[in-house]
Coordinates of C-alpha atoms and ligand atoms in Angstrom, one line a residue:
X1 CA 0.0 0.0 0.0
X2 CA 1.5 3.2 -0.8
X3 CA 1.2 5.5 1.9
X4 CA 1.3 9.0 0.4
X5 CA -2.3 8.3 -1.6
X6 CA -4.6 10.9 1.3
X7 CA -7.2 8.6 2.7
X8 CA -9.9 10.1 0.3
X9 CA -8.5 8.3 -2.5
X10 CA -7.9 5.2 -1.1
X11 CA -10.6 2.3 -1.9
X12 CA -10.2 1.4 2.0
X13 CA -11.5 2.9 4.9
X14 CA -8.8 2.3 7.5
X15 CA -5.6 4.1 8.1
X16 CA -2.7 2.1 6.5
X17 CA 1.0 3.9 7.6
X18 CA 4.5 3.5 5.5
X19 CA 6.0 -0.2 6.3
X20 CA 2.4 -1.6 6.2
X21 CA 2.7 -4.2 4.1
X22 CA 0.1 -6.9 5.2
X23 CA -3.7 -6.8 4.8
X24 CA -6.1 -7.0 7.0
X25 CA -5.9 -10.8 7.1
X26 CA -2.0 -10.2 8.1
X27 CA -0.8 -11.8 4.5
X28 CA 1.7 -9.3 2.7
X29 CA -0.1 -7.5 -0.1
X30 CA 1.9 -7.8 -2.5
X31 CA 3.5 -4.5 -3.1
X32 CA 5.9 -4.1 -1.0
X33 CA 9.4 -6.1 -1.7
X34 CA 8.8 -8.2 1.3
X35 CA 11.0 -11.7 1.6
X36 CA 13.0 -10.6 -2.2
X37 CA 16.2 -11.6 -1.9
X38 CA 18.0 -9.2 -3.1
X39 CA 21.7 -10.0 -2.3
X40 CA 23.9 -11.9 -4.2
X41 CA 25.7 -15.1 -2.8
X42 CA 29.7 -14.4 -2.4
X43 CA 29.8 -18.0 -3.3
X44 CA 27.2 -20.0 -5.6
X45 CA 26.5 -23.4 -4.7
X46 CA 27.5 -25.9 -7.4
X47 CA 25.7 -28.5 -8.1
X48 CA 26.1 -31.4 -6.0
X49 CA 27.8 -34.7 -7.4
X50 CA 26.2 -38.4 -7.1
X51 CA 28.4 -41.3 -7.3
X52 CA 26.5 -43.8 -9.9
X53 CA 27.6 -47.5 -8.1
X54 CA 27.5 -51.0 -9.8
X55 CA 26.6 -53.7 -7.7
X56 CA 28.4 -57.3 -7.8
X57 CA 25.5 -60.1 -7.8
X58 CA 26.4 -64.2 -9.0
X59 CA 24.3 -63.9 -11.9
X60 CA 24.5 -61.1 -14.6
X61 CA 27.0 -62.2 -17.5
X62 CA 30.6 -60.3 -17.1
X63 CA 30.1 -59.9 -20.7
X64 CA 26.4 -57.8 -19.9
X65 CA 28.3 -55.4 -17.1
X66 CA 31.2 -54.8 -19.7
X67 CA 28.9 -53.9 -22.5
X68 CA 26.6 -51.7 -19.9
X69 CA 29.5 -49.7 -18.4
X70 CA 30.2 -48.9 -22.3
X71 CA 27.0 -48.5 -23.1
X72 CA 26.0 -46.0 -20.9
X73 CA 29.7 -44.9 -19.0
X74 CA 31.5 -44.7 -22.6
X75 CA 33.9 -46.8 -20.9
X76 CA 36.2 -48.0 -23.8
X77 CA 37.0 -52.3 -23.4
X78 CA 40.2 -52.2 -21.5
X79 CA 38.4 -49.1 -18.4
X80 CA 34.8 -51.5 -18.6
X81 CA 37.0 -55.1 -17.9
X82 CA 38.4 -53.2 -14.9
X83 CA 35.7 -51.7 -13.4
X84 CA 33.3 -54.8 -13.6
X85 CA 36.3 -57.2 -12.4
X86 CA 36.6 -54.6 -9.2
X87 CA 33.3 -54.8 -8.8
X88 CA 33.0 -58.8 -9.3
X89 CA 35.9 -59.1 -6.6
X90 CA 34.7 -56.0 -4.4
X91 CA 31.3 -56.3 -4.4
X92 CA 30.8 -52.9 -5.3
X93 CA 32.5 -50.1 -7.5
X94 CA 31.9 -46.6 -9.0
X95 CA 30.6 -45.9 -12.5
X96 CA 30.8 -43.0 -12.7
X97 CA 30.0 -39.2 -10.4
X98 CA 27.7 -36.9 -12.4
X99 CA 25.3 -33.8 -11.4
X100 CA 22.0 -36.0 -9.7
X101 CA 19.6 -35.7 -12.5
X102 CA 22.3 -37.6 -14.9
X103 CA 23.4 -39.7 -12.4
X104 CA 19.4 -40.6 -11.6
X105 CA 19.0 -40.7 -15.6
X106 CA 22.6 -43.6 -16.2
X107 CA 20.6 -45.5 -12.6
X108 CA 17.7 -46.0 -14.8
X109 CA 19.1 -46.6 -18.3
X110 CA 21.1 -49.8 -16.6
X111 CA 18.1 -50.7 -14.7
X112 CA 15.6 -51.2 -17.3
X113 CA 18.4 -52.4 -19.2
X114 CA 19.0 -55.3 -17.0
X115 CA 15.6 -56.1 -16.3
X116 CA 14.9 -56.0 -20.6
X117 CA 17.5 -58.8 -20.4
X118 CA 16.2 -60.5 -17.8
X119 CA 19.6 -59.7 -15.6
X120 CA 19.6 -59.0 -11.8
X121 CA 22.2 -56.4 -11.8
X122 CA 21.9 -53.5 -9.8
X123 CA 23.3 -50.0 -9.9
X124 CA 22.6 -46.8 -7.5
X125 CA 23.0 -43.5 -6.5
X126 CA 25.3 -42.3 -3.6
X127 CA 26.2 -38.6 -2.9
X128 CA 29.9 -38.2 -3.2
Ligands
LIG1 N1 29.6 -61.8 -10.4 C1 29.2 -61.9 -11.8 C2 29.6 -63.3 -12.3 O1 30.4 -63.9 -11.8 C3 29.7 -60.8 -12.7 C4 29.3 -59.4 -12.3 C5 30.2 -58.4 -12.2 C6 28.0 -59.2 -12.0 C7 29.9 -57.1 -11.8 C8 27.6 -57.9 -11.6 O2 28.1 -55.6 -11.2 C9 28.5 -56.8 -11.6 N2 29.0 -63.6 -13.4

């Protein structure tokens, strides 16, 4: 509410004084620049990184982990043997660490992946 308008020429019958800025049902009305954030961050936030992790089970095809972590890591041969032998022998190893809504995307690619060929293999998402 701008308070200079004289009281004539407002719409509304009560007094309203300069840092009014709620109605009468105590929300803010709007035109004053109440909760605007108007200072910069010294230091933006990056975007936070998840670790994409392959999970060892006795069942999916070494051949089927080598060809995924290609697939969807471009992972050339040699990078795809090691990583799925580290994860065979580990029981667990890391894919990959991407921004979360890739990293959520690659989860799901191998996921329905597996499950199209009828593989148990699992892969998921860890903040790193
Ligand atoms: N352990 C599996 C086998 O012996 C191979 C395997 C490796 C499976 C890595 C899953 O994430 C995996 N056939």
């Amino acid at each position: 509410m701008i308070s200079s308008i004289a009281d004539s020429e407002r719409s509304c019958p009560w007094p309203v004084y300069a840092g009014d800025d709620h109605d009468s049902d105590g929300s803010p009305d709007g035109d004053e620049q109440v909760g605007i954030a108007t200072k910069t961050r010294a230091k933006p936030k990056k975007p936070s990184q998840f670790k994409v992790l392959m999970l060892n089970d006795d069942y999916t095809p070494m051949e089927f982990v080598v060809l995924v972590l290609k697939r969807f890591f471009q992972m050339d041969l040699e990078q795809a043997t090691r990583v799925m032998l580290h994860v065979h022998q580990k029981g667990v190893g890391v894919c990959g660490i991407f921004p979360y809504e890739i990293a959520e995307t690659k989860v799901n690619q191998v996921m329905d992946f597996a499950r199209q060929n009828q593989h148990p293999l699992q892969c998921t998402l860890e903040k790193a």
